[in-house]
PDB file of C-alpha atoms and ligand atoms in Angstrom:
ATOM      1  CA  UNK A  24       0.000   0.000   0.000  1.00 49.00           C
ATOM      2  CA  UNK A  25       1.436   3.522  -0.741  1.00 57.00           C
ATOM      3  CA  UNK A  26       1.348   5.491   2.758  1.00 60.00           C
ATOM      4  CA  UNK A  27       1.272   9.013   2.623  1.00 62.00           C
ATOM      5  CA  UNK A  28       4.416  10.217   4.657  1.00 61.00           C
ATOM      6  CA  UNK A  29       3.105  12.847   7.680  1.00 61.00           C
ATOM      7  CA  UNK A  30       4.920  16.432   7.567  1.00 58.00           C
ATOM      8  CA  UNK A  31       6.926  15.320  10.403  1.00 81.00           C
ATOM      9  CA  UNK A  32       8.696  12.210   8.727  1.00 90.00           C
ATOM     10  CA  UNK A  33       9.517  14.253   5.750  1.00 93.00           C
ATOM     11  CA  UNK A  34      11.486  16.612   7.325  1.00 94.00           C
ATOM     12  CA  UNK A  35      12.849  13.495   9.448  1.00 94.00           C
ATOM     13  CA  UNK A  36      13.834  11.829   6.128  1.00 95.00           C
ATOM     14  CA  UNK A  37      15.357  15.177   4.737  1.00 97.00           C
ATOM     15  CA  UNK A  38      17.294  16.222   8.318  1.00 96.00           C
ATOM     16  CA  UNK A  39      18.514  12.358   8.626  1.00 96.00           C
ATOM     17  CA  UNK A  40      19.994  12.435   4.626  1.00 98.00           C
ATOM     18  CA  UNK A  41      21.507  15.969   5.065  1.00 98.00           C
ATOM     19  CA  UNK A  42      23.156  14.955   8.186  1.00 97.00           C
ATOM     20  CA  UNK A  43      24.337  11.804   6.440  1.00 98.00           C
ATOM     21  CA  UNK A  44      25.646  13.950   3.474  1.00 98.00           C
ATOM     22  CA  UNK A  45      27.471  16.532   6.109  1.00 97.00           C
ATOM     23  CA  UNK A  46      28.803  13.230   7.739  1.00 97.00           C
ATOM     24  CA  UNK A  47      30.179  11.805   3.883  1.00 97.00           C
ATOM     25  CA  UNK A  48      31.723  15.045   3.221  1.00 97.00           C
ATOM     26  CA  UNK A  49      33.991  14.864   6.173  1.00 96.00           C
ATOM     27  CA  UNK A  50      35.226  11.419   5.162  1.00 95.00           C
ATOM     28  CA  UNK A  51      36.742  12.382   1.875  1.00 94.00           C
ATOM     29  CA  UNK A  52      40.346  12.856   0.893  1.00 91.00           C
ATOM     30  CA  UNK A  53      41.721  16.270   0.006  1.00 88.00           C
ATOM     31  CA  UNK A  54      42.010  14.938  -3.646  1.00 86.00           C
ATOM     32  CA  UNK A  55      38.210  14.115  -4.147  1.00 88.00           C
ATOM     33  CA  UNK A  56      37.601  17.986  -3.735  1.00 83.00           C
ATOM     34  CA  UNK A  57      35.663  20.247  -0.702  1.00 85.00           C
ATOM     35  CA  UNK A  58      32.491  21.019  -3.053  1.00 87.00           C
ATOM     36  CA  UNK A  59      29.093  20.912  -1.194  1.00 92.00           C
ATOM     37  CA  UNK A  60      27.257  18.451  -3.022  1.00 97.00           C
ATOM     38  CA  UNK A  61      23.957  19.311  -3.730  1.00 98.00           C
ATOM     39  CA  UNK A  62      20.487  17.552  -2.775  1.00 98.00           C
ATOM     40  CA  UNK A  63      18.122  17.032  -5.532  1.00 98.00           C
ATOM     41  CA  UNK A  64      14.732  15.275  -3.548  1.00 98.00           C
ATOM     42  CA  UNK A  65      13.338  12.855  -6.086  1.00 98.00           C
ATOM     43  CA  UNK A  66       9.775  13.359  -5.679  1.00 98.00           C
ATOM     44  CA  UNK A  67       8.441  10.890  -8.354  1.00 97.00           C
ATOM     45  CA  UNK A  68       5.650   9.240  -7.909  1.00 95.00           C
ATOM     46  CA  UNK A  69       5.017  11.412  -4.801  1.00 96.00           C
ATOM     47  CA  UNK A  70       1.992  14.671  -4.305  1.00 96.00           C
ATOM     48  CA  UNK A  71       2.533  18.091  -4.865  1.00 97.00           C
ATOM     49  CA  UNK A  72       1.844  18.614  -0.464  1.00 96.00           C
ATOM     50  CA  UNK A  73       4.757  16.002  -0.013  1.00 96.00           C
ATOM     51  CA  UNK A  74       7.154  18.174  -2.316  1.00 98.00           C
ATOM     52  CA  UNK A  75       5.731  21.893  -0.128  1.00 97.00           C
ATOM     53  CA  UNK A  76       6.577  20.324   2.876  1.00 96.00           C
ATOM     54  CA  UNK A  77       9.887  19.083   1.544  1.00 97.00           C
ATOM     55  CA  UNK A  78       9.820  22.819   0.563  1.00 98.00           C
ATOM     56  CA  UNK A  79       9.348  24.160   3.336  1.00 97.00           C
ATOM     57  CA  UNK A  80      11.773  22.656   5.830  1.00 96.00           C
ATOM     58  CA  UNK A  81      14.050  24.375   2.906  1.00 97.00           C
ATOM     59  CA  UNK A  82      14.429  22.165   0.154  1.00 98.00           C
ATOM     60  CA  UNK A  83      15.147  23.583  -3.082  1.00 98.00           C
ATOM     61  CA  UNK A  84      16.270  21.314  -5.631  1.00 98.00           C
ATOM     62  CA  UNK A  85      14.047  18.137  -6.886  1.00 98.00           C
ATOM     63  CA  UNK A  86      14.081  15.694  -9.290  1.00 98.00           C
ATOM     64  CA  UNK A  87      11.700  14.399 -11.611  1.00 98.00           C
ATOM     65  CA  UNK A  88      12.060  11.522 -14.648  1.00 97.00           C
ATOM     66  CA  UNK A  89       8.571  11.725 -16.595  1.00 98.00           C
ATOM     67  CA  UNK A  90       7.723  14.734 -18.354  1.00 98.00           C
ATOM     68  CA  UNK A  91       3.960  14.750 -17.949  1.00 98.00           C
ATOM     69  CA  UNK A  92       4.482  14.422 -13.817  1.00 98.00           C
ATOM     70  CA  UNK A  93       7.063  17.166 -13.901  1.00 98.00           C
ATOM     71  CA  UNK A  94       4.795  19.533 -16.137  1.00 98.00           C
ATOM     72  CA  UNK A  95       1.427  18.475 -13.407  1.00 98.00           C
ATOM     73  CA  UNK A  96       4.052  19.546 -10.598  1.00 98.00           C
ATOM     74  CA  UNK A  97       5.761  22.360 -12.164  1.00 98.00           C
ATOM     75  CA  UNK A  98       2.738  24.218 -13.372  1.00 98.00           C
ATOM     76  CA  UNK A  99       0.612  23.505 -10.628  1.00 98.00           C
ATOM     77  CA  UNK A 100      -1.107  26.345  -8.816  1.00 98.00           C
ATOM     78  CA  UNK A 101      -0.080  25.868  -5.305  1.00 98.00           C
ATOM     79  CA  UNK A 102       3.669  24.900  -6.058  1.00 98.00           C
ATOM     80  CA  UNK A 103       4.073  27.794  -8.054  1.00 98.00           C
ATOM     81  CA  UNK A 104       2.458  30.484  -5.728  1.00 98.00           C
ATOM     82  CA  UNK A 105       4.530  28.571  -2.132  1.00 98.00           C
ATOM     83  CA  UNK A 106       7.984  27.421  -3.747  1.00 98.00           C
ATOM     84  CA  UNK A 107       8.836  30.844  -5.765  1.00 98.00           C
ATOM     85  CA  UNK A 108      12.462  29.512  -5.175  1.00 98.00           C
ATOM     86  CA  UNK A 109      11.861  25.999  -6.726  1.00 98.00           C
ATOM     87  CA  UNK A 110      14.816  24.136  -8.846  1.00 98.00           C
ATOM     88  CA  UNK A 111      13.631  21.192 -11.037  1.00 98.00           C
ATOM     89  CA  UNK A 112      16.305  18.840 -12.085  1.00 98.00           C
ATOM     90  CA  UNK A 113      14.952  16.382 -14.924  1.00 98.00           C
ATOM     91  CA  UNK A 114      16.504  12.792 -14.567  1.00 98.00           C
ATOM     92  CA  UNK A 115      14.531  10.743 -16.496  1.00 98.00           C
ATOM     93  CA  UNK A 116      15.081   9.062 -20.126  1.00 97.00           C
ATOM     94  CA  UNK A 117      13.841  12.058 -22.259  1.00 97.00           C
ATOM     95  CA  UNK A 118      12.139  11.314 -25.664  1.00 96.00           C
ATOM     96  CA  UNK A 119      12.420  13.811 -29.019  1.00 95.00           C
ATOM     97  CA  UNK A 120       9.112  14.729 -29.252  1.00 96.00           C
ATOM     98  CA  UNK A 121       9.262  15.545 -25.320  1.00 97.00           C
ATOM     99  CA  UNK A 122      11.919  17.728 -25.854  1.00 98.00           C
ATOM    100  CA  UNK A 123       9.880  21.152 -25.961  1.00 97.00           C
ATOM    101  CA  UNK A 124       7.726  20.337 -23.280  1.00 97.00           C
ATOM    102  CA  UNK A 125      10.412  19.846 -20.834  1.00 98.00           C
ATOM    103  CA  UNK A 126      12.540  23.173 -22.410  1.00 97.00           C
ATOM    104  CA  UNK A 127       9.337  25.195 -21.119  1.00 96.00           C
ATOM    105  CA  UNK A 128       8.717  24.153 -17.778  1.00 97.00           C
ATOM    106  CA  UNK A 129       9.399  27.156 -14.819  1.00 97.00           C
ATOM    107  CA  UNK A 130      11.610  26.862 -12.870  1.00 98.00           C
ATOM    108  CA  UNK A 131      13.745  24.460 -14.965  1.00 98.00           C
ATOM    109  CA  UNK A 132      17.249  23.821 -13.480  1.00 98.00           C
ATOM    110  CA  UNK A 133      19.074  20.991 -15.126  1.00 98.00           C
ATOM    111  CA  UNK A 134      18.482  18.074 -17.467  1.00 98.00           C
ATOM    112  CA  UNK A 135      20.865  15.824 -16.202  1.00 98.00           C
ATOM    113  CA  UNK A 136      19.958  12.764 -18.921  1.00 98.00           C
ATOM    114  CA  UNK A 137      21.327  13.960 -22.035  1.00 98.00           C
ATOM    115  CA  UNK A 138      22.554  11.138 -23.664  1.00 97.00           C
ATOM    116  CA  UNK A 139      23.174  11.570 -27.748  1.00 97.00           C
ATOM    117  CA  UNK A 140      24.244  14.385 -30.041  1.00 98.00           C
ATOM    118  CA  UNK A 141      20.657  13.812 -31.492  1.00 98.00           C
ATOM    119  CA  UNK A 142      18.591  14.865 -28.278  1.00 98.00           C
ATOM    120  CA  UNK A 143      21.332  17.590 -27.795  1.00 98.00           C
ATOM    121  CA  UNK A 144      20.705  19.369 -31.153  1.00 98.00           C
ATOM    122  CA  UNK A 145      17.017  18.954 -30.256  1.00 97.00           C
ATOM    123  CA  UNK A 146      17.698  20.572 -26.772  1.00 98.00           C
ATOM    124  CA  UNK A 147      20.005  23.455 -28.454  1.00 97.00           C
ATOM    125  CA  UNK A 148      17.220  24.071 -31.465  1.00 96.00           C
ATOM    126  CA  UNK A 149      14.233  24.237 -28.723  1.00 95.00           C
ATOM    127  CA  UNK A 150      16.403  26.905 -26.885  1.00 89.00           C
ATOM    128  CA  UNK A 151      16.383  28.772 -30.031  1.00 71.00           C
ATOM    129  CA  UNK A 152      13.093  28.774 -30.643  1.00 55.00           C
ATOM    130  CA  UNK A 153      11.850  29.562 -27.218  1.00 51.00           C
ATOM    131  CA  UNK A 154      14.151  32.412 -27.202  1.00 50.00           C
ATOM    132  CA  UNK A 155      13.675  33.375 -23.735  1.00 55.00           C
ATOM    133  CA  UNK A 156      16.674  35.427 -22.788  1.00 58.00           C
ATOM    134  CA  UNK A 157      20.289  34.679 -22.822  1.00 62.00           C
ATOM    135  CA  UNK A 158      20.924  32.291 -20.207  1.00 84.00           C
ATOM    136  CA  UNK A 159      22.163  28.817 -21.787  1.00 94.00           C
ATOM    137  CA  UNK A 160      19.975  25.361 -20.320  1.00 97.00           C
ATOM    138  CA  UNK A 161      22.325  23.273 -18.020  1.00 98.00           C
ATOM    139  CA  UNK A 162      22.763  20.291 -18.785  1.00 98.00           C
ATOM    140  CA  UNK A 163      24.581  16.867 -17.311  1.00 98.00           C
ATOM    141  CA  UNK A 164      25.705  14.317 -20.170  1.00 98.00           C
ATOM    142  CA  UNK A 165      24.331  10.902 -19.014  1.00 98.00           C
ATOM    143  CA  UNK A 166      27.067   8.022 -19.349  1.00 98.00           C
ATOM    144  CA  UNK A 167      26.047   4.253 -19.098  1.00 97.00           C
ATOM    145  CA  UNK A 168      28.869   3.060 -16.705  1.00 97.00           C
ATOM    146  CA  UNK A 169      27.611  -0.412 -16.177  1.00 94.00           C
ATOM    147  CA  UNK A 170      26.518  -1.243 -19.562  1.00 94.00           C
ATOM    148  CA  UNK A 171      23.417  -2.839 -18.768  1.00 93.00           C
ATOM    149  CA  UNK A 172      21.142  -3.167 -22.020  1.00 92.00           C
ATOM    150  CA  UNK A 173      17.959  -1.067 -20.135  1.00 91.00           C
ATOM    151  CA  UNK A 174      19.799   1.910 -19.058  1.00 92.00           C
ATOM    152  CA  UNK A 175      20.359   4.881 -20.809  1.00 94.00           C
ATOM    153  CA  UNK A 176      23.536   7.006 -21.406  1.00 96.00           C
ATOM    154  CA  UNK A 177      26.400   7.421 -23.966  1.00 96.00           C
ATOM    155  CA  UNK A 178      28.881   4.485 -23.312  1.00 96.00           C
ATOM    156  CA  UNK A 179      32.097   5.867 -22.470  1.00 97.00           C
ATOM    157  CA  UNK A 180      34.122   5.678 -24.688  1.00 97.00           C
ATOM    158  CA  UNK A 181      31.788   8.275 -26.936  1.00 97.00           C
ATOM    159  CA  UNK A 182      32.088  11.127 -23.901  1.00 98.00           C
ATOM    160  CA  UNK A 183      34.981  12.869 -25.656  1.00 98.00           C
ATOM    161  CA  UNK A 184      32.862  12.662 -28.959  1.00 98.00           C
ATOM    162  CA  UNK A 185      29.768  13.619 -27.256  1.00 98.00           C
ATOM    163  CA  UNK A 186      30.866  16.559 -25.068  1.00 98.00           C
ATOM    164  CA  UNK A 187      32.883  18.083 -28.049  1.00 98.00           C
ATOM    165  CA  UNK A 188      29.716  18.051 -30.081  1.00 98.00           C
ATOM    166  CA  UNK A 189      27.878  20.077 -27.471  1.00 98.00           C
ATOM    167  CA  UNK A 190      30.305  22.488 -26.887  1.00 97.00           C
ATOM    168  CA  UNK A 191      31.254  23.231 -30.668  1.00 97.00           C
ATOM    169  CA  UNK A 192      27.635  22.680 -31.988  1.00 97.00           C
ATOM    170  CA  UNK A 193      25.193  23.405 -29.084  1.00 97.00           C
ATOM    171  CA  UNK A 194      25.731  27.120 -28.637  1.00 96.00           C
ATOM    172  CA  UNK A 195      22.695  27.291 -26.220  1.00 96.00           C
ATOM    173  CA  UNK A 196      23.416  24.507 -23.786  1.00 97.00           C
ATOM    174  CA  UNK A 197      25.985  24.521 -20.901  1.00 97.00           C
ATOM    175  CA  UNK A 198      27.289  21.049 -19.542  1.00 98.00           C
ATOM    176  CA  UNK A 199      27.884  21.333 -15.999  1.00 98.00           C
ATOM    177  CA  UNK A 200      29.245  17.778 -15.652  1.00 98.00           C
ATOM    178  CA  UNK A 201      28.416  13.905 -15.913  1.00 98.00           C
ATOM    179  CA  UNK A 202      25.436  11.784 -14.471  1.00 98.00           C
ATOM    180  CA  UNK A 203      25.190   7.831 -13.901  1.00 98.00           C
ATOM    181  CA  UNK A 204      23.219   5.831 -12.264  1.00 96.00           C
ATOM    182  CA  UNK A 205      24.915   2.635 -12.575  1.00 91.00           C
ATOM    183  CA  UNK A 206      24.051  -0.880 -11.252  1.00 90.00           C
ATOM    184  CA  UNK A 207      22.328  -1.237  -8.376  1.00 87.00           C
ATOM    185  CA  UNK A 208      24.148  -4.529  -7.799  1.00 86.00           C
ATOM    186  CA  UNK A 209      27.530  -2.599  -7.077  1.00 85.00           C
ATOM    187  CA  UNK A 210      26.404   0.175  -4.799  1.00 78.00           C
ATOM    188  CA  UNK A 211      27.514  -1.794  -1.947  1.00 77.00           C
ATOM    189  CA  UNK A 212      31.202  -2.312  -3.011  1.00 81.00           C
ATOM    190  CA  UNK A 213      33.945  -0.815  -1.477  1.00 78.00           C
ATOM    191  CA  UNK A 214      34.672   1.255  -4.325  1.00 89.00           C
ATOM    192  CA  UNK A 215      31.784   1.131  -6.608  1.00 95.00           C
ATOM    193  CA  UNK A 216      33.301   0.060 -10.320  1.00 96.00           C
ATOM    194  CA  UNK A 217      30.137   2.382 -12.052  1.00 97.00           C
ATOM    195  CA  UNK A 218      31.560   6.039 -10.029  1.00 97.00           C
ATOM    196  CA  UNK A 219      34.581   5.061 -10.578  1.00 97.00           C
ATOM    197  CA  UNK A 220      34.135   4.655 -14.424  1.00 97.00           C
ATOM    198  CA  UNK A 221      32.280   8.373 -14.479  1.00 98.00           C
ATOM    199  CA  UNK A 222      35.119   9.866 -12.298  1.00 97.00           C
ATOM    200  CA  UNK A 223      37.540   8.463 -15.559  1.00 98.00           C
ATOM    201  CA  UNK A 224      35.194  10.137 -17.553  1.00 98.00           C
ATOM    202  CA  UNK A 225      35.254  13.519 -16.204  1.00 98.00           C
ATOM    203  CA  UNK A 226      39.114  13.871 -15.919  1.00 98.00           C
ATOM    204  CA  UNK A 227      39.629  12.731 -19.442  1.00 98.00           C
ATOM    205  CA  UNK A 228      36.996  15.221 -20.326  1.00 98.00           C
ATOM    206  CA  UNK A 229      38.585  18.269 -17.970  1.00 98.00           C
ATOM    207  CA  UNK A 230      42.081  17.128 -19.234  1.00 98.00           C
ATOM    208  CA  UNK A 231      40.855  17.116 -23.101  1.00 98.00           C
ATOM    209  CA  UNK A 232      38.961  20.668 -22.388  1.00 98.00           C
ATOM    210  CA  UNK A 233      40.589  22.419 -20.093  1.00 98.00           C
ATOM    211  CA  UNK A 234      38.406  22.734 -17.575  1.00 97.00           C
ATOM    212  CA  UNK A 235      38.940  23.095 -13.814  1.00 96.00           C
ATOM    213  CA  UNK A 236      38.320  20.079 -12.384  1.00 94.00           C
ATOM    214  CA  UNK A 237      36.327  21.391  -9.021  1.00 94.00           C
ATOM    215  CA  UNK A 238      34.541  23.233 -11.996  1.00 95.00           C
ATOM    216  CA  UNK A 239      33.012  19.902 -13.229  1.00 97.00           C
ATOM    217  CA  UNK A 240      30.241  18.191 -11.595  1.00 98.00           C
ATOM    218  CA  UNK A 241      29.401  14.966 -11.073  1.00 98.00           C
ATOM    219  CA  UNK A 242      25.640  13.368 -10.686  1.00 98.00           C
ATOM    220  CA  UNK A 243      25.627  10.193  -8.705  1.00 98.00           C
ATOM    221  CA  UNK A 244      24.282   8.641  -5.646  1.00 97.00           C
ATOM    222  CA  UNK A 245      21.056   7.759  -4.844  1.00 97.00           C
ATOM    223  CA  UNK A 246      19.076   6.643  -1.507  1.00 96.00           C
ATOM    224  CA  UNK A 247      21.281   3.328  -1.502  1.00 94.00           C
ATOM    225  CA  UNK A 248      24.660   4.621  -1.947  1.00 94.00           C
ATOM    226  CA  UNK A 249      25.079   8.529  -1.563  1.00 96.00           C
ATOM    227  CA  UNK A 250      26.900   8.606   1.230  1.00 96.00           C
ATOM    228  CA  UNK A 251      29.547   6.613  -0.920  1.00 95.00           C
ATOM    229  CA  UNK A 252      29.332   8.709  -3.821  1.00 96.00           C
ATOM    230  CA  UNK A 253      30.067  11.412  -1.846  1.00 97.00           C
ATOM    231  CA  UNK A 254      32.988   9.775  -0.244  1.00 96.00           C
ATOM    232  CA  UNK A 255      34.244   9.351  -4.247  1.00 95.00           C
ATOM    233  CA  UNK A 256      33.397  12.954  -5.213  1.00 96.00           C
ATOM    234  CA  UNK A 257      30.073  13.327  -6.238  1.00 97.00           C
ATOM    235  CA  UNK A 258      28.972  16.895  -6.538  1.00 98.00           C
ATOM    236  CA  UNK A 259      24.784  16.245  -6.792  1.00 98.00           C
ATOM    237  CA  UNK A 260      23.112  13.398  -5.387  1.00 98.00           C
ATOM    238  CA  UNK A 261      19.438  12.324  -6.504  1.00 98.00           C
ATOM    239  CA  UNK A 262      17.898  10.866  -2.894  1.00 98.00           C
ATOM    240  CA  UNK A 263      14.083   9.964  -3.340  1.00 98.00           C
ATOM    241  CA  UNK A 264      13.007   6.843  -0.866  1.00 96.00           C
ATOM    242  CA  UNK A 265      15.264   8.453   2.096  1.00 96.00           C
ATOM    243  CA  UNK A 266      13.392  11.438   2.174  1.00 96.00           C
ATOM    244  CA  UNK A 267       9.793  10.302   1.051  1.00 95.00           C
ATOM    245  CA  UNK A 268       9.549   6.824   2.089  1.00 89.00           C
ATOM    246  CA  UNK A 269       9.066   3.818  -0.016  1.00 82.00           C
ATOM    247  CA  UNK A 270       7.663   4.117  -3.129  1.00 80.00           C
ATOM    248  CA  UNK A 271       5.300   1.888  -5.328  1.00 75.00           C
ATOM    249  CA  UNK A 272       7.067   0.560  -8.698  1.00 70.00           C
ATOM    250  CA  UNK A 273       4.797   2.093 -11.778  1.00 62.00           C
ATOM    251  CA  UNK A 274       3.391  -1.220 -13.626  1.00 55.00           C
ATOM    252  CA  UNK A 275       5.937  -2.168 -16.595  1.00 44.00           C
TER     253      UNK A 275
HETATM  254  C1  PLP B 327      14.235   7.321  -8.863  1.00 87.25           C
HETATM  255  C2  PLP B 327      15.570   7.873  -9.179  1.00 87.25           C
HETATM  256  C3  PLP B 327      16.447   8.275  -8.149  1.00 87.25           C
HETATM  257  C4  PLP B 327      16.129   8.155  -6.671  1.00 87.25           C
HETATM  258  O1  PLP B 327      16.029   6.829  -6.272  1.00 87.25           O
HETATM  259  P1  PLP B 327      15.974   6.421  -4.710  1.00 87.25           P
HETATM  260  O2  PLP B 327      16.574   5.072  -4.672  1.00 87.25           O
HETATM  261  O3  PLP B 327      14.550   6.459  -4.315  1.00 87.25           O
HETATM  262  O4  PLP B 327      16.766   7.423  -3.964  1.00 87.25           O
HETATM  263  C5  PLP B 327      17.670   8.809  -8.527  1.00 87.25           C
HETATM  264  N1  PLP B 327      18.023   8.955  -9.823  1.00 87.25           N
HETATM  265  C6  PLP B 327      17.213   8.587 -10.836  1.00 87.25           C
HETATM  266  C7  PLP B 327      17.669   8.783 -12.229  1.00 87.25           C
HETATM  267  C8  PLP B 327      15.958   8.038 -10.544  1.00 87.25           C
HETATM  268  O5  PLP B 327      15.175   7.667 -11.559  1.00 87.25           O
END
């Protein structure tokens, strides 16, 4: 049975992960980097009054991976009026023909699942034609560290390839750094083989670049192994069953 969570054991869930997160941070080496990673709550499958309250103990960022659920929670009335300050991170598999629905959504932060040169030039052309101001959409290139046939990303060999083509050919997108989810069969090793593929990734791509490496970010870490990912590095961890509780699996 989905339970809905009481006020009280959402901001439990989000004061027990941020401690947690405070806790990782002082366990890492100098040489994984001092950034405060960011919390994005992953409020899929979970109401609108679940993601206020969330709001309200001072949660900003959140995550959501299905376009029509982020448009219902991004354009509806009450989150827009009571979370002015609201940062939407998209994580899920995005389709072409989703692409200018997503674009358009307030309050847009991030799409952290680009994952081809063909749903980048999408992403870039939608800018265009939107043509609201000057500031360029953020955007984390997904990479497939465990290779599993059902998860999406470029494999990583192509990251070179891929984050080239945004940078010479995508004139309105920023990438801000690499996402992964990885199997959930290795977030309990020692030194989880799917980070530490993405970490390879993103000095081969600062190296190649240029780019400061504390300047790069790096998505990963969810409610199973954040704390790790932070110990590795990670600069943005997506936490949604810490926080909200358990959550029902959509049919397949
Ligand atoms: C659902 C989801 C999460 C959060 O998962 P939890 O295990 O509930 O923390 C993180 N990242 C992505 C891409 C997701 O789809």
């Amino acid at each position: 049975m989905l339970r809905k969570m009481t006020e009280t054991e959402i901001k439990q869930g989000l004061k027990f992960v941020l401690s947690k997160i405070e806790e990782a941070c002082s366990r890492r080496t100098k040489e994984v980097g001092q950034i405060n990673p960011r919390l994005v709550a992953v409020s899929k499958t979970k109401p609108v009054e679940s993601i206020i309250e969330a709001y309200e103990a001072g949660q900003r960022h959140f995550g959501e991976n299905y376009v029509q659920e982020l448009e219902e929670k991004a354009y509806n009335k009450q989150i827009l009026e009571k979370c002015k300050e609201i940062k939407w991170h998209f994580i899920g598999h995005l389709q072409g023909n989703k692409v200018n629905k997503v674009v358009n959504v307030p309050n847009l932060y991030i799409i952290e699942t680009v994952d081809s040169q063909k749903l980048a030039r999408k992403l870039n052309n939608s800018c265009t034609s939107s043509g609201e101001g000057n500031s360029k959409l953020r955007v984390f290139i997904q990479v497939n560290t465990s290779g599993e046939k059902e998860k999406s990303g470029c494999i990583p060999n192509d990251i070179i390839d891929m984050v080239s083509f945004v940078k010479n050919e995508c004139p309105n997108l920023q990438i801000d750094g690499l996402m992964t989810i990885g199997d959930a069969d290795h977030s309990q090793e020692a030194q989880n083989p799917d980070f530490l593929k993405l970490i390879q990734c993103k000095k081969e791509v600062c190296q190649k670049f240029n780019i400061p490496e504390e300047e790069f970010e790096l998505s990963m870490g969810m409610s199973g192994d954040f704390e790790h990912a932070i110990e590795m590095g990670s600069t943005n961890v997506r936490v949604g069953s810490a926080i909200f509780g358990y959550r029902a699996k959509k049919n397949t």
